[in-house]
CSV table of C-alpha atoms in Angstrom, one decimal:
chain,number,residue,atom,x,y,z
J,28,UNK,CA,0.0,0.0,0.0
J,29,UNK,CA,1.2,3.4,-1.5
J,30,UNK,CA,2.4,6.7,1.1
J,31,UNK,CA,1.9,9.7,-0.2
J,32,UNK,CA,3.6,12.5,1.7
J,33,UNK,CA,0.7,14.1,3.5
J,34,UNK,CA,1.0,17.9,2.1
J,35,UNK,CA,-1.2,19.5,4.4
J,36,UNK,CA,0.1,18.2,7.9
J,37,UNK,CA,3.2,20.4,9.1
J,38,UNK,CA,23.9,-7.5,-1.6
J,39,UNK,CA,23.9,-5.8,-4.3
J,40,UNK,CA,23.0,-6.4,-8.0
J,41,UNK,CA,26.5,-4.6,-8.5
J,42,UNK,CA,28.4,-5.5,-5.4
J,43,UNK,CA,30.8,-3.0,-5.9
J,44,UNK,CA,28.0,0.0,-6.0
J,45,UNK,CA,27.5,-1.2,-2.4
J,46,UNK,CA,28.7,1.2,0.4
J,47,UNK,CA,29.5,-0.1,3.7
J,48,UNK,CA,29.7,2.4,6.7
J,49,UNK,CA,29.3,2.7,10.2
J,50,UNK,CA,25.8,3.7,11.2
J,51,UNK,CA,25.2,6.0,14.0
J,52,UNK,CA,24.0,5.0,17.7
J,53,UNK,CA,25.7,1.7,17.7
J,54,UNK,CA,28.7,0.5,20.1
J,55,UNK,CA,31.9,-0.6,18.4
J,56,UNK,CA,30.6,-4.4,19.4
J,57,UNK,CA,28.3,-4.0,16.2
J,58,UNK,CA,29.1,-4.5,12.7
J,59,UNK,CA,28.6,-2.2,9.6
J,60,UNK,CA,25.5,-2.3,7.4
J,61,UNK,CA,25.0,-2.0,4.2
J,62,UNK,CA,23.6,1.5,2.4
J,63,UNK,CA,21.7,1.1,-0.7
J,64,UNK,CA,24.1,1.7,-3.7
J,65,UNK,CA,23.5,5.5,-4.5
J,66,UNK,CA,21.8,6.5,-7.9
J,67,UNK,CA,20.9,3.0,-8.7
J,68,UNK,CA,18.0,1.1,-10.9
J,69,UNK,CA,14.9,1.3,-8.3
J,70,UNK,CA,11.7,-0.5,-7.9
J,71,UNK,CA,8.6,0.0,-5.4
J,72,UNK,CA,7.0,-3.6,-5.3
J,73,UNK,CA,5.0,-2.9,-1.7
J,74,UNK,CA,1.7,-3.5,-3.2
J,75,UNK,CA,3.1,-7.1,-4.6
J,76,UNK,CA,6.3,-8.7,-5.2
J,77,UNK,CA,7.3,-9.5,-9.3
J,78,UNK,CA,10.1,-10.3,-11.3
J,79,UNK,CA,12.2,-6.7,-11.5
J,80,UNK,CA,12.8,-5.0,-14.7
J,81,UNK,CA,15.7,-5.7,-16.4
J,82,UNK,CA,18.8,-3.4,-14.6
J,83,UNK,CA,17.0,-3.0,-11.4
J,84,UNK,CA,19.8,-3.0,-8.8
J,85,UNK,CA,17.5,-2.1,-5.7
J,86,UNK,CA,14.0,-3.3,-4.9
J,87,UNK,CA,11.4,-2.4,-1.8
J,88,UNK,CA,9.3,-5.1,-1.2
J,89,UNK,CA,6.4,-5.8,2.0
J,90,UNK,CA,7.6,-7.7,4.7
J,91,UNK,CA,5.7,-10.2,4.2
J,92,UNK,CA,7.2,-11.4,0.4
J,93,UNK,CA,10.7,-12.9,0.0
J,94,UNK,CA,13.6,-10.6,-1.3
J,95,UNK,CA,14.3,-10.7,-4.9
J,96,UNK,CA,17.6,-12.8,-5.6
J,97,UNK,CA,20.3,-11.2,-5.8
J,98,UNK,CA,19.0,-7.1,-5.6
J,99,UNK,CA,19.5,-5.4,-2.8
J,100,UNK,CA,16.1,-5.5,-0.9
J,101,UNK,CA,14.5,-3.1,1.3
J,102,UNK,CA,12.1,-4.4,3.9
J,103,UNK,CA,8.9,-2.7,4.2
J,104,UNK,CA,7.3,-2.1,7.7
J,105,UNK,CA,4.5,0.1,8.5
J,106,UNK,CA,5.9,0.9,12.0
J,107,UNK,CA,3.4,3.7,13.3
J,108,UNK,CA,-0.1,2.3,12.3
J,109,UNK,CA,-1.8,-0.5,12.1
J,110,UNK,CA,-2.9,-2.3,8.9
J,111,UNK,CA,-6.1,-2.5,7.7
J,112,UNK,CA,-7.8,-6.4,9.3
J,113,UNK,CA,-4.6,-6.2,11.7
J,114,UNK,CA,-6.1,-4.6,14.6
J,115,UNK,CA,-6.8,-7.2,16.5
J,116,UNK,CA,-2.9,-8.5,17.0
J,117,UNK,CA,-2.4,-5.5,19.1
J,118,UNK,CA,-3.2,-4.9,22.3
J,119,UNK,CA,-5.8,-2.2,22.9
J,120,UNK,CA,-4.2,0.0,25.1
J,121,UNK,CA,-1.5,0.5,22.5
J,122,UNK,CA,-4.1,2.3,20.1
J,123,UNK,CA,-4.2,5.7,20.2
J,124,UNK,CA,-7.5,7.1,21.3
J,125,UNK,CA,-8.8,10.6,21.6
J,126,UNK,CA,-10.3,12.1,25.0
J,127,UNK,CA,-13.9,10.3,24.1
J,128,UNK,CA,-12.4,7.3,23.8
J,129,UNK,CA,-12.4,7.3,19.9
J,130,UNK,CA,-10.0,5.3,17.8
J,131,UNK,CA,-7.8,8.6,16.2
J,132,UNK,CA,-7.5,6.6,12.3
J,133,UNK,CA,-5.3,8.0,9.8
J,134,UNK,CA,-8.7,7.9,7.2
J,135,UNK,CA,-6.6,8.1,3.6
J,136,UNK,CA,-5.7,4.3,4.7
J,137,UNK,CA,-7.9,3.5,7.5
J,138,UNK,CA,-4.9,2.6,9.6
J,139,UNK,CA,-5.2,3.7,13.5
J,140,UNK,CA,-2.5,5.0,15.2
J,141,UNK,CA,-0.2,3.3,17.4
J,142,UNK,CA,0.2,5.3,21.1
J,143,UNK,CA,3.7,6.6,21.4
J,144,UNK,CA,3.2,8.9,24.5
J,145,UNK,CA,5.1,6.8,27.3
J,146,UNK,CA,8.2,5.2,27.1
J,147,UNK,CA,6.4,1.9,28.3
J,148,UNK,CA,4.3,2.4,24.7
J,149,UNK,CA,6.7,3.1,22.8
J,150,UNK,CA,9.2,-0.2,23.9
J,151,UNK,CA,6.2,-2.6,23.8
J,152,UNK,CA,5.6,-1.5,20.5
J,153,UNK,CA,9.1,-1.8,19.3
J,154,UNK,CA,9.3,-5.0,20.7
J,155,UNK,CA,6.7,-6.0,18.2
J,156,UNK,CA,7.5,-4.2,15.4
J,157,UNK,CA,11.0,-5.3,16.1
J,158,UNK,CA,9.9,-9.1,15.5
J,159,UNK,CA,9.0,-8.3,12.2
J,160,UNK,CA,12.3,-6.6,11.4
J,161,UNK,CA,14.0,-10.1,13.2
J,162,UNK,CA,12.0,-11.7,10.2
J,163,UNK,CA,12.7,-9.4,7.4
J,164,UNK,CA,16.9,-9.9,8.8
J,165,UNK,CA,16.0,-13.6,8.3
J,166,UNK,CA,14.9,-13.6,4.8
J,167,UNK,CA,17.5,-12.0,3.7
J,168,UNK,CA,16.8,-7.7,3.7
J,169,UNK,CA,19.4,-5.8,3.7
J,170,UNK,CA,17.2,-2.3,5.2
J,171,UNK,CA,14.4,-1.6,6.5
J,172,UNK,CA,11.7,1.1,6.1
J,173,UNK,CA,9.6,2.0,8.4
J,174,UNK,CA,6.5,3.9,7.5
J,175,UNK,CA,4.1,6.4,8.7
J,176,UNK,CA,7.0,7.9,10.2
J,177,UNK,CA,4.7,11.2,10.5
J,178,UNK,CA,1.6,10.0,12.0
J,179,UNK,CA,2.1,12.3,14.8
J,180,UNK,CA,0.9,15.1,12.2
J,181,UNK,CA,-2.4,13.1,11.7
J,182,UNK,CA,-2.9,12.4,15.5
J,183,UNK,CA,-4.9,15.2,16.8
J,184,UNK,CA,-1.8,16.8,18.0
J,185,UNK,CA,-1.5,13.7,20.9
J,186,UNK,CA,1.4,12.8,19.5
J,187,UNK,CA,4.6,14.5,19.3
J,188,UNK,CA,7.7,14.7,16.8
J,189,UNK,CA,9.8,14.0,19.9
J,190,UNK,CA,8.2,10.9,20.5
J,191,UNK,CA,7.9,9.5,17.1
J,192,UNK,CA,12.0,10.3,17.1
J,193,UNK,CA,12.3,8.3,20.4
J,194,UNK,CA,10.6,5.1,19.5
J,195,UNK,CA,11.9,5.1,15.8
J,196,UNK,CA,15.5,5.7,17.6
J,197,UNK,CA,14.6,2.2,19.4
J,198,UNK,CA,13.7,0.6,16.0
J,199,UNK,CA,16.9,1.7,14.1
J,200,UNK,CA,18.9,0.4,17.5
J,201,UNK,CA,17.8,-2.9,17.2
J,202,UNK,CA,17.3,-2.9,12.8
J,203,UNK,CA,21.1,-2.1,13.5
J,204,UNK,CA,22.0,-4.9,15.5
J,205,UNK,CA,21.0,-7.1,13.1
J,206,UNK,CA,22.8,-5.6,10.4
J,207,UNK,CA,20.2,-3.8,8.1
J,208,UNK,CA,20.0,-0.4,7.3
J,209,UNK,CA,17.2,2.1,8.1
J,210,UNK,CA,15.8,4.7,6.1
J,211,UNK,CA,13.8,7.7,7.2
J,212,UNK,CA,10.7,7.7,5.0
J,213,UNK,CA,9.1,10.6,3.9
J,214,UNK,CA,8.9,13.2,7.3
J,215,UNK,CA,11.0,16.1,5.9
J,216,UNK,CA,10.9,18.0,8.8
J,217,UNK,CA,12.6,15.5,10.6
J,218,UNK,CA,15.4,14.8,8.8
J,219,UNK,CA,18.2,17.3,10.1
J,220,UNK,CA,17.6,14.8,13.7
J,221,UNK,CA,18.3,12.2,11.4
J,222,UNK,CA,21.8,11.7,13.2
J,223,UNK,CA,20.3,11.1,16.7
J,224,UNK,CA,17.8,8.8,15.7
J,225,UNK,CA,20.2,6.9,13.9
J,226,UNK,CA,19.0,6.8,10.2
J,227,UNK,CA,20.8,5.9,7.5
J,228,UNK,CA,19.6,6.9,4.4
J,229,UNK,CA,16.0,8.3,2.8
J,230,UNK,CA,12.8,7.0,1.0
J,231,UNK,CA,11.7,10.6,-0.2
J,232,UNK,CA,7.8,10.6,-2.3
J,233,UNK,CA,7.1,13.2,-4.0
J,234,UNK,CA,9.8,15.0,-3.1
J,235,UNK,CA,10.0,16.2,-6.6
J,236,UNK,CA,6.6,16.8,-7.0
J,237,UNK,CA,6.7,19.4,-3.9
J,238,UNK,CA,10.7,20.7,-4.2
J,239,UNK,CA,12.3,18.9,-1.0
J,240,UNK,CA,14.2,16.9,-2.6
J,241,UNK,CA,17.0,19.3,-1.7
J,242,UNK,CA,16.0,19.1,2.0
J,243,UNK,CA,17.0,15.4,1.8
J,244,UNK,CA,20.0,15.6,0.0
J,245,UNK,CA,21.1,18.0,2.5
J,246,UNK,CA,20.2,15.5,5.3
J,247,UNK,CA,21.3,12.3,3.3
J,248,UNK,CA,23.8,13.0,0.8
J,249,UNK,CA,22.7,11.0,-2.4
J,250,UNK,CA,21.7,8.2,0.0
J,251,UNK,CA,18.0,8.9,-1.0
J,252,UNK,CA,15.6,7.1,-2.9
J,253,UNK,CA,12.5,9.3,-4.7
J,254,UNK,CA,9.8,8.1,-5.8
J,255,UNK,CA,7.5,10.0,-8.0
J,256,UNK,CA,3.4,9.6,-8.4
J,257,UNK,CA,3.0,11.5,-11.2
J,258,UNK,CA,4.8,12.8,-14.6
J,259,UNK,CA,5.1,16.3,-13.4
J,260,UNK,CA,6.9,15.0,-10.3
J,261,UNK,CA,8.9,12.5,-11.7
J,262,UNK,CA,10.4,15.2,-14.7
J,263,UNK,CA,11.2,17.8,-11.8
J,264,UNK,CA,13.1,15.5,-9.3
J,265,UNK,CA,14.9,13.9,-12.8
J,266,UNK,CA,15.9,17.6,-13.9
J,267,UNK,CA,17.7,18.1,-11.0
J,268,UNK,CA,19.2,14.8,-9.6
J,269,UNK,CA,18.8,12.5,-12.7
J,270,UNK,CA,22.5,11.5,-12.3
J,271,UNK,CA,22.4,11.1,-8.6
J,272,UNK,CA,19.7,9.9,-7.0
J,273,UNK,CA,17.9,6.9,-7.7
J,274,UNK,CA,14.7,8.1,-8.9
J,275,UNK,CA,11.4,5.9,-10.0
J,276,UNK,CA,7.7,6.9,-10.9
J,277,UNK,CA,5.1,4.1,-9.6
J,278,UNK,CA,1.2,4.4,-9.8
J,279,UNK,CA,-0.3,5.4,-6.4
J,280,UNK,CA,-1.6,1.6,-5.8
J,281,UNK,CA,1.8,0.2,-6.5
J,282,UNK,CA,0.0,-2.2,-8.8
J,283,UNK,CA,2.1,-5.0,-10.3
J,284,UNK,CA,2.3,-5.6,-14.4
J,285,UNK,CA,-0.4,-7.0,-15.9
J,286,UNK,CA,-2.9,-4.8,-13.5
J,287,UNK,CA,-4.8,-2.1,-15.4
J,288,UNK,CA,-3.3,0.9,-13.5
J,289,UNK,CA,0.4,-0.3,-13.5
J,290,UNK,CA,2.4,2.6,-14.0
J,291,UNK,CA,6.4,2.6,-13.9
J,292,UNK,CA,8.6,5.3,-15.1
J,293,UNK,CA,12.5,6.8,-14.6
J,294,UNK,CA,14.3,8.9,-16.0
């Protein structure tokens, strides 16, 4: 299922593309991960897993499908809300509700929010969520991505930024310990903290579309991966970073081949 950034809220296919550094907020007991190779062949398969195009270095796929073989894969998570049919595997106190009680639902994806607002919350969550990234470590991911990074701007103002940086910081701790990457997705705002929380590279949509593409760079270097929902978008963010970001235009569904609406573009 598709993000788009929310406008109105405030081993590689080329092995030697690969860049290995040390990632912040770890102790010198822990070993290096992996970055997606910068300015590389990209393709969003969250809404279903298929054979890549031909040249297509770096793939994001749902936690739930295997990797492709021999791409570098990204492991989705949607780490701040809850799935649609998934509400029941969480326990009730963990779902943020407003002063009456109410379920506060992020309605573009009718997703509620996960409750951040003590440090209890927010490390029984991560211990959940943190399952999931044991499993996507298992298969064979080399990063993660954890979504809905900004639900605190869709939470009725319950939530906080300093929060969401707190639990995602306990996320990227232990995504780090088992060797994957992590990359902030979407949440411009956020990204100069992007040190602290211990981040290691950017999944940026629509950055072109709405100029803050820049804003990443500046965060991330050319460690950021755009993706583009429309032509307009996709032809501004390729004007200026064509040559050094990886850069692809999916439909909003993320539809696979064969599906009526499948749309994929670069540049």
């Amino acid at each position: 299922m598709s993000r788009l950034i929310r406008r109105l809220a405030v081993a590689a296919a080329a092995t030697a593309l690969a860049v290995t550094v040390p990632t912040l907020n770890r102790n010198s007991a822990d070993a290096a991960v992996t970055l997606p190779p910068a300015h590389a062949k990209f393709d969003y398969q969250i809404g279903g897993a298929y054979t890549p195009p031909a040249g297509v270095q770096v793939v994001t796929r749902d936690r739930t499908a295997a990797p492709a073989a021999g791409l570098y894969n990204i492991c989705y998570v949607n780490a701040f809300q809850v799935q649609p049919g998934e509400q029941g595997q969480w326990a009730s106190d963990l779902l943020l509700r407003d002063a009456a009680g109410k379920l506060v639902i992020d309605e573009d994806w009718g997703e509620p929010l996960l409750d951040l607002r003590t440090a209890d919350k927010r490390n029984r969550i991560a211990t959940k969520v943190n399952g999931w990234i044991d499993g996507c470590a298992a298969a064979g991911y080399k990063a993660i991505e954890p979504d809905n990074y900004d639900s605190y701007t869709r939470s009725k103002k319950l939530l906080t930024a300093a929060q969401a940086e707190a639990y995602l910081k306990l996320v990227a701790t232990h995504a780090h310990s088992k060797n994957l990457a992590v990359g902030q997705k979407n949440t411009v705002e956020l990204a100069g903290d992007r040190q602290a929380v211990g981040l290691d590279f950017a999944v940026a949509e629509e950055c072109g579309q709405y100029d803050e593409c820049a804003d990443y760079v500046d965060a991330f270097g050319n460690n950021v991966i755009v993706i583009e929902y429309t032509d307009s978008g996709r032809r501004k963010a390729c004007s200026q970073y064509a040559g050094t970001l990886s850069i692809v235009q999916r439909d909003v569904d993320v539809s696979v081949p064969g599906d009526s609406g499948y749309v994929r573009k670069t540049c």
